[in-house]
């Protein structure tokens, strides 16, 4: 069974541009969580989508947004990129509140 | 403020040796505590998960303990292997929901031959 897949694995953007990150959950999982992991820091919760709706968002500016498609895959969009947005962005999927599985992440570099 | 603090920040040990990583938390209410292993540039992989009533749980050479009274947890790695080199992250859940997890910054472990 395929795990959570994220694309692209690496992304380089310039300041002010927009970035789109994608996540395909494990088959049967309806929830997708997005996290930001800046270098040397712990994971910070970004967004939670379940059944196509945004259920909760972390303490991030509106530049960070996303959506979940009918097939439960998800996109994370970051507008007006800033240098400090450089981080590993992790997606996790779950079918319950109690356990989730992480993807490999997308390494976003803003130059 | 809900916080999870891990120590040490980094650790170097020789292959075959044991080590113990520490996690202190001030999260309330408490639902469960997890330890994850994260290889560089990869997503975290769950090692153990413990609820309030559990005080120890093993997964192969990994043994996690939990003292809910002192709000401390430890991860003990036995007979370390080179492949154990990774970051180990302690995560505390407020109410079981994955959107309310409090992550520690991790302990970076390097196992040298």
Tab-separated table of N, CA and C in Angstrom, chain B residues 1 8 11 22 24 28 31 35 39 41 54 56-58 65-66 72 79 81 84 90-91 99 106 109:
chain	number	residue	atom	x	y	z
B	1	UNK	N	1.489	27.881	29.495
B	1	UNK	CA	1.638	27.671	28.057
B	1	UNK	C	2.030	26.217	27.794
B	8	UNK	N	19.032	15.718	25.556
B	8	UNK	CA	19.801	16.868	25.105
B	8	UNK	C	19.373	17.308	23.708
B	11	UNK	N	23.286	14.505	20.551
B	11	UNK	CA	23.972	13.446	21.276
B	11	UNK	C	24.771	12.612	20.291
B	22	UNK	N	15.404	12.528	26.836
B	22	UNK	CA	14.435	13.006	27.803
B	22	UNK	C	13.418	13.952	27.172
B	24	UNK	N	10.260	16.587	28.701
B	24	UNK	CA	9.443	17.174	29.761
B	24	UNK	C	8.345	18.002	29.114
B	28	UNK	N	-1.520	20.591	29.051
B	28	UNK	CA	-2.720	20.233	29.796
B	28	UNK	C	-3.953	20.675	29.014
B	31	UNK	N	-3.568	13.957	26.645
B	31	UNK	CA	-4.243	12.812	26.052
B	31	UNK	C	-3.261	11.661	25.827
B	35	UNK	N	6.529	9.236	20.583
B	35	UNK	CA	7.899	9.436	20.142
B	35	UNK	C	7.969	9.097	18.661
B	39	UNK	N	14.362	10.786	10.060
B	39	UNK	CA	15.617	10.835	9.321
B	39	UNK	C	15.709	12.181	8.615
B	41	UNK	N	15.599	15.144	6.366
B	41	UNK	CA	14.870	15.426	5.147
B	41	UNK	C	13.687	14.511	4.883
B	54	UNK	N	-0.511	4.357	30.747
B	54	UNK	CA	0.631	3.506	30.406
B	54	UNK	C	1.915	4.154	30.884
B	56	UNK	N	5.098	2.422	30.327
B	56	UNK	CA	6.208	1.954	29.519
B	56	UNK	C	5.683	1.248	28.278
B	57	UNK	N	6.412	1.422	27.196
B	57	UNK	CA	6.032	0.745	25.947
B	57	UNK	C	7.298	0.535	25.111
B	58	UNK	N	7.411	-0.657	24.565
B	58	UNK	CA	8.605	-0.992	23.795
B	58	UNK	C	8.283	-1.223	22.331
B	65	UNK	N	9.210	5.468	28.320
B	65	UNK	CA	8.568	5.492	29.630
B	65	UNK	C	7.815	6.799	29.791
B	66	UNK	N	6.818	6.758	30.623
B	66	UNK	CA	6.012	7.951	30.874
B	66	UNK	C	5.689	8.037	32.356
B	72	UNK	N	7.034	13.685	32.664
B	72	UNK	CA	8.305	13.382	32.026
B	72	UNK	C	8.202	12.077	31.252
B	79	UNK	N	21.572	-0.990	22.490
B	79	UNK	CA	22.474	-1.546	21.464
B	79	UNK	C	22.367	-0.757	20.168
B	81	UNK	N	22.534	1.281	16.704
B	81	UNK	CA	23.037	0.948	15.382
B	81	UNK	C	23.220	2.241	14.588
B	84	UNK	N	20.300	4.210	13.615
B	84	UNK	CA	19.546	4.966	14.621
B	84	UNK	C	19.853	6.459	14.539
B	90	UNK	N	9.584	14.189	20.531
B	90	UNK	CA	8.554	13.896	21.525
B	90	UNK	C	7.348	14.772	21.212
B	91	UNK	N	6.177	14.172	21.182
B	91	UNK	CA	4.966	14.891	20.795
B	91	UNK	C	3.870	14.604	21.808
B	99	UNK	N	-4.594	17.831	15.160
B	99	UNK	CA	-4.355	19.245	14.933
B	99	UNK	C	-3.949	19.959	16.206
B	106	UNK	N	13.064	18.187	19.272
B	106	UNK	CA	13.793	16.988	18.893
B	106	UNK	C	15.185	16.895	19.480
B	109	UNK	N	20.401	12.593	17.243
B	109	UNK	CA	21.306	11.522	17.670
B	109	UNK	C	22.204	11.110	16.520
